[in-house]
Amino acid sequence: MSDPTHPPSNPAPQLVRQLGLGGAVVMGLGSMVGTGVFVSIGVAAGVAGPAVVLAILVAAGVAVCNALSSAQLAASHPVSGGAYEYGYRCLTPALGFTAGWMFLCAKSASAATAAIGFAGYLMHVLGFSDTLPVSLPAAAIAILVTALVLSGLKRSNLANLLIVAVTLSSLTLFVVVAGASALRGNSGHLRPFLPQGADGFRNFLQGCALMFVAYTGYGRIATMGEEVKDPRRNIPRAIIAVTTLSAVLYLSVGITAIASFGAEPLGETTRLQAAPLETVLRSLGHPAAGTLVALGAMTAMLGVLLNLILGLSRVALAMGRRRDLPAIFARLHPAHNNPSAAVVGVGLLVTGLTLLGDVKLTWSFSAFTVLVYYAITNLAALRLSAEQRLYPRWISFTGIAACLFLAFWVDPAVWITGLALIAAGLLWHLFRQRTCRP
């Protein structure tokens, strides 16, 4: 039987280090600034009300702890796979497998949310939001983006750079236009600002869990550690920069959207049409600005979808190398040097999830599974030696406690399903350990 704590004895083909600091930052922004700002703020506002602004701050604090743990792990173990590899190397095979399995579940759901969000904004612009099921264009865009990733990382990076530029421009437009309307309007939309009563506090915590997912795009940098130049220097800097920039952006958009439109209608339009920011601007009498923001939202969703499929394929690659997934996922395309089978596999999974057509369901499922994933990441960071450690241990302890606490504030049906998937995955892992031969 093969040793589950180490890759197979025959060295696997390695990916090429071609991302510098700037490329890693753009990759992280392309993964983070998208669904989190164009969709999830609306989803969380529908749950937590105006207190979603506080939820954005709490989620940012949790994300910083996780980001620092991820940064020092990625700097010490700069390989594809993220916490999947860290779990194997620093903890146990079962925890390593659970991290990889939760990453695949969480980020496939996030990718599906991005595709549904793209479809929602597209149909709203074209006037088909009441006539065409959102799942059909969502599935189509998932297939198209999978094809783009298959064409090679370099071309995907160029598309990513253009997407980030358009996205940031459209969000700046939203903050300026909606912010001006908020300053002229009634500030009552921000009251009551604090959670009210036990139900309000419970909804606030659920909002924190939902907003946390919006910050996890930095994980794409860690999962692509095998392709980043000078990883010990560039990975931590890129992760910290992306987390800080995104927090400022989310706060700006969240405050202006709620102050100008209101938390309850923002949540309702997200649930019905998955295009909240465009709806805000149109309701304020700025249809042209709404259309421009919708175009920015669509490019953002493309960026998120592209980077998620890239990150997912690298985790599937790592799991294939250890035979936790079928061995075909470990193969690299001889011409493009990318894991084409893994890309196709995750593309099909994401496409299937888009058929749910429900942004709150997919985003909530992503919240639970990704919080479990980062709890394992923080646990692995505690096992680093003093020479490998870049930050104090209390940061990782705080990250573990916060992740496990928030994970169980999503809808009970979601976390029960998540626990069932963990159990099913561990049974598969046990079976593979007993049957896999070198």
Coordinates of C-alpha atoms in Angstrom, one line a residue:
M1 CA 0.0 0.0 0.0
S2 CA 1.3 3.5 -0.8
D3 CA 2.2 5.9 2.0
P4 CA -0.7 8.3 2.2
T5 CA 1.4 11.1 3.6
H6 CA 3.7 11.4 0.6
P7 CA 3.1 11.6 -3.2
P8 CA 3.9 8.6 -5.3
S9 CA 7.6 7.8 -5.7
N10 CA 7.7 8.7 -9.3
P11 CA 7.9 12.5 -9.5
A12 CA 4.9 14.1 -11.1
P13 CA 5.2 16.7 -13.8
Q14 CA 5.6 20.2 -12.3
L15 CA 3.8 23.4 -13.3
V16 CA 5.9 26.4 -14.4
R17 CA 6.5 29.4 -12.1
Q18 CA 5.3 32.4 -14.2
L19 CA 3.3 34.6 -11.8
G20 CA 5.1 37.6 -10.2
L21 CA 3.7 39.7 -7.3
G22 CA 1.6 41.9 -9.6
G23 CA 0.1 38.8 -11.4
A24 CA -0.7 37.2 -8.1
V25 CA -2.5 40.3 -6.8
V26 CA -4.5 40.5 -10.0
M27 CA -5.3 36.8 -9.8
G28 CA -6.5 37.3 -6.2
L29 CA -8.6 40.4 -7.1
G30 CA -10.1 38.6 -10.1
S31 CA -11.2 35.8 -7.8
M32 CA -12.4 38.0 -4.9
V33 CA -13.9 41.1 -6.4
G34 CA -16.9 39.6 -8.2
T35 CA -19.6 37.5 -6.7
G36 CA -18.8 38.8 -3.2
V37 CA -19.6 42.4 -4.1
F38 CA -22.1 42.1 -6.9
V39 CA -24.3 39.4 -5.3
S40 CA -23.3 38.3 -1.8
I41 CA -23.7 41.7 -0.2
G42 CA -27.3 41.6 -1.4
V43 CA -27.8 38.0 -0.1
A44 CA -26.3 38.9 3.3
A45 CA -28.4 42.2 3.5
G46 CA -31.5 40.2 3.1
V47 CA -30.6 38.2 6.2
A48 CA -28.9 40.7 8.5
G49 CA -30.4 44.0 7.4
P50 CA -28.3 47.2 7.8
A51 CA -26.1 45.2 10.2
V52 CA -24.5 43.6 7.1
V53 CA -22.1 46.6 7.2
L54 CA -20.8 45.3 10.6
A55 CA -20.9 41.7 9.1
I56 CA -18.5 42.9 6.4
L57 CA -16.1 44.1 9.0
V58 CA -16.3 40.9 11.2
A59 CA -15.9 38.7 8.1
A60 CA -12.8 40.8 7.1
G61 CA -11.3 40.2 10.5
V62 CA -11.8 36.5 10.3
A63 CA -10.5 36.5 6.7
V64 CA -7.3 38.4 7.8
C65 CA -6.5 35.6 10.3
N66 CA -7.1 33.0 7.7
A67 CA -5.2 34.9 5.1
L68 CA -2.1 35.2 7.3
S69 CA -2.3 31.4 8.1
S70 CA -2.6 30.7 4.4
A71 CA 0.3 33.1 3.5
Q72 CA 2.8 31.4 5.8
L73 CA 1.7 27.9 4.8
A74 CA 1.9 28.8 1.1
A75 CA 5.3 30.4 1.6
S76 CA 6.6 27.3 3.4
H77 CA 4.9 24.8 1.0
P78 CA 4.6 26.5 -2.4
V79 CA 2.8 23.7 -4.2
S80 CA -0.5 23.4 -5.9
G81 CA -3.3 22.2 -3.7
G82 CA -3.5 24.8 -0.8
A83 CA -4.8 23.4 2.5
Y84 CA -5.2 19.9 0.9
E85 CA -1.4 19.7 0.8
Y86 CA -0.9 21.5 4.1
G87 CA -3.2 19.1 5.8
Y88 CA -1.3 16.1 4.5
R89 CA 2.1 17.6 5.3
C90 CA 1.3 19.2 8.7
L91 CA -1.6 17.2 10.1
T92 CA -3.1 13.8 9.0
P93 CA -4.1 12.3 5.6
A94 CA -7.8 12.4 6.7
L95 CA -7.7 16.1 7.5
G96 CA -5.7 16.8 4.4
F97 CA -8.3 14.9 2.3
T98 CA -11.2 16.7 4.2
A99 CA -9.6 20.1 3.3
G100 CA -9.4 19.2 -0.4
W101 CA -12.8 17.7 -0.4
M102 CA -14.3 20.8 1.3
F103 CA -12.5 23.1 -1.1
L104 CA -13.9 21.3 -4.1
C105 CA -17.4 21.5 -2.7
A106 CA -17.1 25.1 -1.5
K107 CA -15.6 26.6 -4.5
S108 CA -17.7 24.6 -7.0
A109 CA -20.7 26.2 -5.3
S110 CA -19.1 29.6 -5.4
A111 CA -18.3 29.2 -9.1
A112 CA -21.9 28.2 -9.7
T113 CA -23.0 31.3 -7.8
A114 CA -20.8 33.4 -10.1
A115 CA -22.3 31.8 -13.2
I116 CA -25.8 32.4 -11.9
G117 CA -24.9 36.0 -11.0
F118 CA -23.6 36.6 -14.5
A119 CA -26.8 35.2 -16.0
G120 CA -28.9 37.3 -13.7
Y121 CA -27.2 40.6 -14.7
L122 CA -27.2 39.5 -18.4
M123 CA -30.9 38.7 -18.5
H124 CA -31.8 41.9 -16.6
V125 CA -29.9 44.0 -19.1
L126 CA -31.6 42.2 -22.0
G127 CA -35.0 42.3 -20.5
F128 CA -35.4 38.5 -20.2
S129 CA -35.3 38.2 -16.4
D130 CA -39.0 37.2 -16.3
T131 CA -39.1 34.9 -19.2
L132 CA -35.9 32.8 -19.3
P133 CA -34.7 30.4 -16.5
V134 CA -31.4 31.7 -15.1
S135 CA -29.9 28.2 -15.0
L136 CA -29.7 28.0 -18.8
P137 CA -27.3 30.9 -19.5
A138 CA -25.5 30.1 -16.3
A139 CA -24.7 26.6 -17.5
A140 CA -23.6 28.0 -20.9
I141 CA -21.1 30.5 -19.4
A142 CA -19.7 27.8 -17.2
I143 CA -18.9 25.7 -20.2
L144 CA -17.4 28.6 -22.1
V145 CA -15.1 29.7 -19.2
T146 CA -14.0 26.1 -18.8
A147 CA -12.9 26.1 -22.5
L148 CA -11.0 29.4 -21.9
V149 CA -9.0 27.9 -19.0
L150 CA -8.2 24.8 -21.1
S151 CA -6.6 27.2 -23.6
G152 CA -3.7 27.9 -21.2
L153 CA -2.8 30.0 -18.1
K154 CA -1.1 32.8 -20.0
R155 CA -4.2 33.7 -22.0
S156 CA -6.3 33.3 -19.0
N157 CA -4.1 35.8 -17.1
L158 CA -4.5 38.4 -19.8
A159 CA -8.3 38.0 -19.7
N160 CA -8.1 38.3 -15.9
L161 CA -6.2 41.6 -16.1
L162 CA -8.9 43.1 -18.4
I163 CA -11.7 41.8 -16.2
V164 CA -10.3 43.3 -13.0
A165 CA -9.8 46.7 -14.7
V166 CA -13.4 46.8 -15.9
T167 CA -14.8 45.5 -12.6
L168 CA -13.0 48.2 -10.5
S169 CA -14.1 50.9 -12.8
S170 CA -17.8 49.9 -12.6
L171 CA -17.7 49.6 -8.9
T172 CA -16.2 53.1 -8.6
L173 CA -19.0 54.4 -10.7
F174 CA -21.6 52.7 -8.5
V175 CA -20.1 54.1 -5.3
V176 CA -20.0 57.7 -6.7
V177 CA -23.6 57.6 -8.1
A178 CA -25.3 55.7 -5.3
G179 CA -23.2 57.6 -2.7
A180 CA -24.4 60.9 -4.1
S181 CA -28.0 59.8 -3.9
A182 CA -27.5 58.5 -0.3
L183 CA -26.1 61.8 0.8
R184 CA -29.2 63.6 -0.6
G185 CA -31.7 61.0 0.7
N186 CA -33.0 59.7 4.0
S187 CA -30.4 58.1 6.3
G188 CA -33.2 55.9 7.8
H189 CA -32.2 53.0 5.6
L190 CA -29.2 52.4 7.9
R191 CA -31.5 52.1 11.0
P192 CA -31.6 50.0 13.1
F193 CA -27.9 49.6 12.5
L194 CA -27.2 47.1 15.3
P195 CA -28.8 43.6 15.5
Q196 CA -32.1 43.7 17.4
G197 CA -32.9 40.9 19.9
A198 CA -31.9 37.2 19.7
D199 CA -33.3 36.7 16.2
G200 CA -31.4 39.8 15.0
F201 CA -28.2 38.6 16.5
R202 CA -28.7 35.1 14.9
N203 CA -29.3 36.7 11.5
F204 CA -26.2 38.9 12.0
L205 CA -24.0 35.9 12.6
Q206 CA -25.4 34.2 9.5
G207 CA -24.7 37.4 7.6
C208 CA -21.1 37.2 8.9
A209 CA -20.8 33.6 7.6
L210 CA -22.2 34.6 4.2
M211 CA -19.9 37.6 3.9
F212 CA -16.8 35.6 4.8
V213 CA -17.0 33.7 1.6
A214 CA -16.6 37.0 -0.3
Y215 CA -13.1 37.3 1.1
T216 CA -11.8 33.8 0.2
G217 CA -10.6 34.6 -3.3
Y218 CA -7.0 35.0 -1.9
G219 CA -7.1 31.2 -1.6
R220 CA -6.5 31.1 -5.4
I221 CA -3.1 32.5 -4.8
A222 CA -2.2 29.8 -2.3
T223 CA -3.6 27.0 -4.4
M224 CA -1.5 28.1 -7.3
G225 CA 1.7 28.3 -5.2
E226 CA 3.5 26.0 -7.7
E227 CA 3.1 28.7 -10.3
V228 CA 4.2 31.8 -8.3
K229 CA 7.7 33.2 -8.5
D230 CA 9.7 33.7 -5.3
P231 CA 6.7 32.3 -3.3
R232 CA 8.0 33.0 0.2
R233 CA 8.1 36.7 -0.6
N234 CA 5.3 37.2 -3.1
I235 CA 2.5 34.9 -1.8
P236 CA 2.2 36.6 1.7
R237 CA 2.4 40.1 0.2
A238 CA -0.2 39.3 -2.5
I239 CA -2.7 37.7 -0.1
I240 CA -2.5 40.6 2.4
A241 CA -2.8 43.3 -0.4
V242 CA -5.8 41.6 -1.9
T243 CA -7.6 41.1 1.4
T244 CA -7.1 44.8 2.4
L245 CA -8.2 46.2 -0.9
S246 CA -11.3 44.0 -1.0
A247 CA -12.4 45.0 2.5
V248 CA -12.3 48.7 1.6
L249 CA -14.3 48.0 -1.6
Y250 CA -17.0 45.9 0.1
L251 CA -17.5 48.5 2.8
S252 CA -17.9 51.3 0.2
V253 CA -20.4 49.4 -1.9
G254 CA -22.3 48.0 1.1
I255 CA -22.8 51.3 2.8
T256 CA -23.8 53.2 -0.3
A257 CA -26.2 50.4 -1.5
I258 CA -28.0 50.2 1.8
A259 CA -28.1 53.9 2.5
S260 CA -29.5 54.7 -0.9
F261 CA -31.8 51.7 -1.4
G262 CA -32.4 49.9 1.8
A263 CA -31.3 46.4 3.1
E264 CA -34.6 44.6 2.7
P265 CA -35.3 45.6 -0.9
L266 CA -31.6 44.9 -1.7
G267 CA -32.0 41.3 -0.4
E268 CA -35.3 40.8 -2.2
T269 CA -34.0 41.9 -5.6
T270 CA -31.0 39.7 -5.1
R271 CA -33.2 36.7 -4.4
L272 CA -35.5 37.3 -7.4
Q273 CA -33.1 38.6 -10.0
A274 CA -29.5 38.1 -8.8
A275 CA -28.7 41.6 -10.1
P276 CA -28.9 43.9 -7.0
L277 CA -26.5 46.7 -7.9
E278 CA -28.0 47.4 -11.3
T279 CA -31.4 47.5 -9.7
V280 CA -30.3 50.1 -7.1
L281 CA -29.0 52.5 -9.8
R282 CA -32.1 52.1 -12.0
S283 CA -34.4 52.7 -9.0
L284 CA -32.4 55.9 -8.3
G285 CA -33.0 57.2 -11.8
H286 CA -29.7 56.3 -13.4
P287 CA -30.4 53.6 -16.0
A288 CA -27.3 54.3 -18.0
A289 CA -25.1 53.9 -15.0
G290 CA -27.0 50.8 -14.1
T291 CA -26.2 49.3 -17.5
L292 CA -22.5 50.1 -17.1
V293 CA -22.4 48.5 -13.6
A294 CA -24.2 45.5 -15.0
L295 CA -21.5 45.1 -17.7
G296 CA -18.9 45.4 -15.0
A297 CA -20.7 42.8 -12.9
M298 CA -20.8 40.4 -15.8
T299 CA -17.1 40.8 -16.4
A300 CA -16.5 40.3 -12.7
M301 CA -18.4 37.1 -12.6
L302 CA -16.4 35.9 -15.6
G303 CA -13.2 36.7 -13.6
V304 CA -14.4 34.9 -10.5
L305 CA -15.5 31.9 -12.6
L306 CA -12.2 31.8 -14.5
N307 CA -10.1 31.9 -11.4
L308 CA -12.2 29.5 -9.4
I309 CA -12.0 26.9 -12.2
L310 CA -8.2 27.5 -12.3
G311 CA -7.9 27.0 -8.5
L312 CA -10.3 24.0 -8.4
S313 CA -8.4 22.3 -11.1
R314 CA -5.1 22.7 -9.2
V315 CA -6.6 21.1 -6.1
A316 CA -8.0 18.3 -8.3
L317 CA -4.5 18.0 -9.7
A318 CA -3.0 17.6 -6.3
M319 CA -5.7 15.1 -5.2
G320 CA -5.1 13.1 -8.4
R321 CA -1.4 12.9 -7.6
R322 CA -2.2 11.2 -4.3
R323 CA -4.9 9.1 -5.8
D324 CA -7.6 10.7 -3.7
L325 CA -9.2 11.4 -7.1
P326 CA -8.8 9.2 -10.2
A327 CA -5.3 9.3 -11.5
I328 CA -6.4 11.0 -14.8
F329 CA -6.7 14.3 -12.8
A330 CA -2.9 14.2 -12.2
R331 CA -2.0 14.4 -15.9
L332 CA -0.7 17.6 -17.5
H333 CA -1.5 18.4 -21.1
P334 CA 1.8 18.0 -23.1
A335 CA 1.3 21.2 -25.1
H336 CA -0.2 23.6 -22.6
N337 CA 1.3 22.2 -19.4
N338 CA -2.0 22.5 -17.6
P339 CA -4.2 19.8 -15.9
S340 CA -6.7 19.5 -18.7
A341 CA -8.6 16.5 -17.2
A342 CA -8.9 18.3 -13.9
V343 CA -10.2 21.4 -15.7
V344 CA -12.8 19.5 -17.5
G345 CA -13.9 17.6 -14.4
V346 CA -14.4 20.7 -12.3
G347 CA -16.1 22.5 -15.2
L348 CA -18.7 19.7 -15.5
L349 CA -19.3 19.9 -11.7
V350 CA -19.8 23.6 -11.7
T351 CA -22.1 23.4 -14.7
G352 CA -24.2 20.9 -12.9
L353 CA -24.5 23.1 -9.8
T354 CA -25.7 26.1 -11.9
L355 CA -28.9 24.1 -12.7
L356 CA -30.0 24.8 -9.1
G357 CA -30.5 28.4 -10.1
D358 CA -30.6 29.7 -6.5
V359 CA -27.9 32.1 -5.4
K360 CA -28.7 32.0 -1.7
L361 CA -28.6 28.2 -1.6
T362 CA -25.3 27.9 -3.5
W363 CA -23.7 30.7 -1.5
S364 CA -24.8 29.3 1.9
F365 CA -23.4 25.9 1.0
S366 CA -20.2 27.5 0.0
A367 CA -20.1 29.4 3.3
F368 CA -20.3 26.2 5.5
T369 CA -17.8 24.2 3.5
V370 CA -15.2 26.9 3.1
L371 CA -15.3 27.7 6.8
V372 CA -14.5 24.1 7.5
Y373 CA -11.7 24.3 4.9
Y374 CA -10.1 27.3 6.6
A375 CA -10.5 25.8 10.1
I376 CA -8.2 23.0 8.8
T377 CA -5.9 25.7 7.2
N378 CA -5.4 27.4 10.6
L379 CA -4.9 24.1 12.3
A380 CA -2.1 23.3 9.9
A381 CA -0.5 26.7 10.4
L382 CA -0.1 25.9 14.1
R383 CA 2.1 23.0 13.2
L384 CA 4.7 25.1 11.4
S385 CA 8.1 25.3 13.0
A386 CA 9.5 28.5 14.5
E387 CA 11.7 29.0 11.4
Q388 CA 8.7 28.6 9.1
R389 CA 6.3 30.8 11.1
L390 CA 5.8 34.4 9.8
Y391 CA 3.1 35.5 12.3
P392 CA 2.1 34.8 15.9
R393 CA 0.3 31.6 16.8
W394 CA -2.7 33.5 18.3
I395 CA -3.7 34.5 14.8
S396 CA -4.3 30.8 13.8
F397 CA -6.1 30.0 17.1
T398 CA -8.4 32.9 16.4
G399 CA -9.0 31.7 12.9
I400 CA -9.9 28.2 14.0
A401 CA -12.4 29.4 16.6
A402 CA -14.1 31.9 14.3
C403 CA -14.4 29.5 11.4
L404 CA -16.0 26.7 13.5
F405 CA -18.3 29.1 15.3
L406 CA -19.6 30.8 12.1
A407 CA -20.0 27.6 10.1
F408 CA -23.0 26.5 12.1
W409 CA -25.0 29.8 11.7
V410 CA -26.0 29.1 8.1
D411 CA -29.3 27.4 7.5
P412 CA -29.4 24.0 9.4
A413 CA -30.3 22.1 6.2
V414 CA -27.1 23.5 4.6
W415 CA -24.7 22.5 7.4
I416 CA -26.3 19.1 7.9
T417 CA -25.8 18.4 4.2
G418 CA -22.2 19.6 4.5
L419 CA -21.5 17.2 7.4
A420 CA -23.0 14.4 5.4
L421 CA -20.7 15.2 2.5
I422 CA -17.7 15.2 4.9
A423 CA -18.7 11.7 6.1
A424 CA -19.2 10.5 2.5
G425 CA -15.8 11.9 1.5
L426 CA -14.0 10.3 4.4
L427 CA -15.5 6.9 3.6
W428 CA -14.3 7.2 0.0
H429 CA -10.8 8.3 1.3
L430 CA -10.7 5.2 3.6
F431 CA -11.6 3.0 0.7
R432 CA -8.9 4.5 -1.5
Q433 CA -6.3 4.1 1.2
R434 CA -7.1 0.4 1.4
T435 CA -7.3 -0.3 -2.3
C436 CA -4.7 2.0 -3.9
R437 CA -1.5 0.3 -4.8
P438 CA 1.8 2.0 -5.8

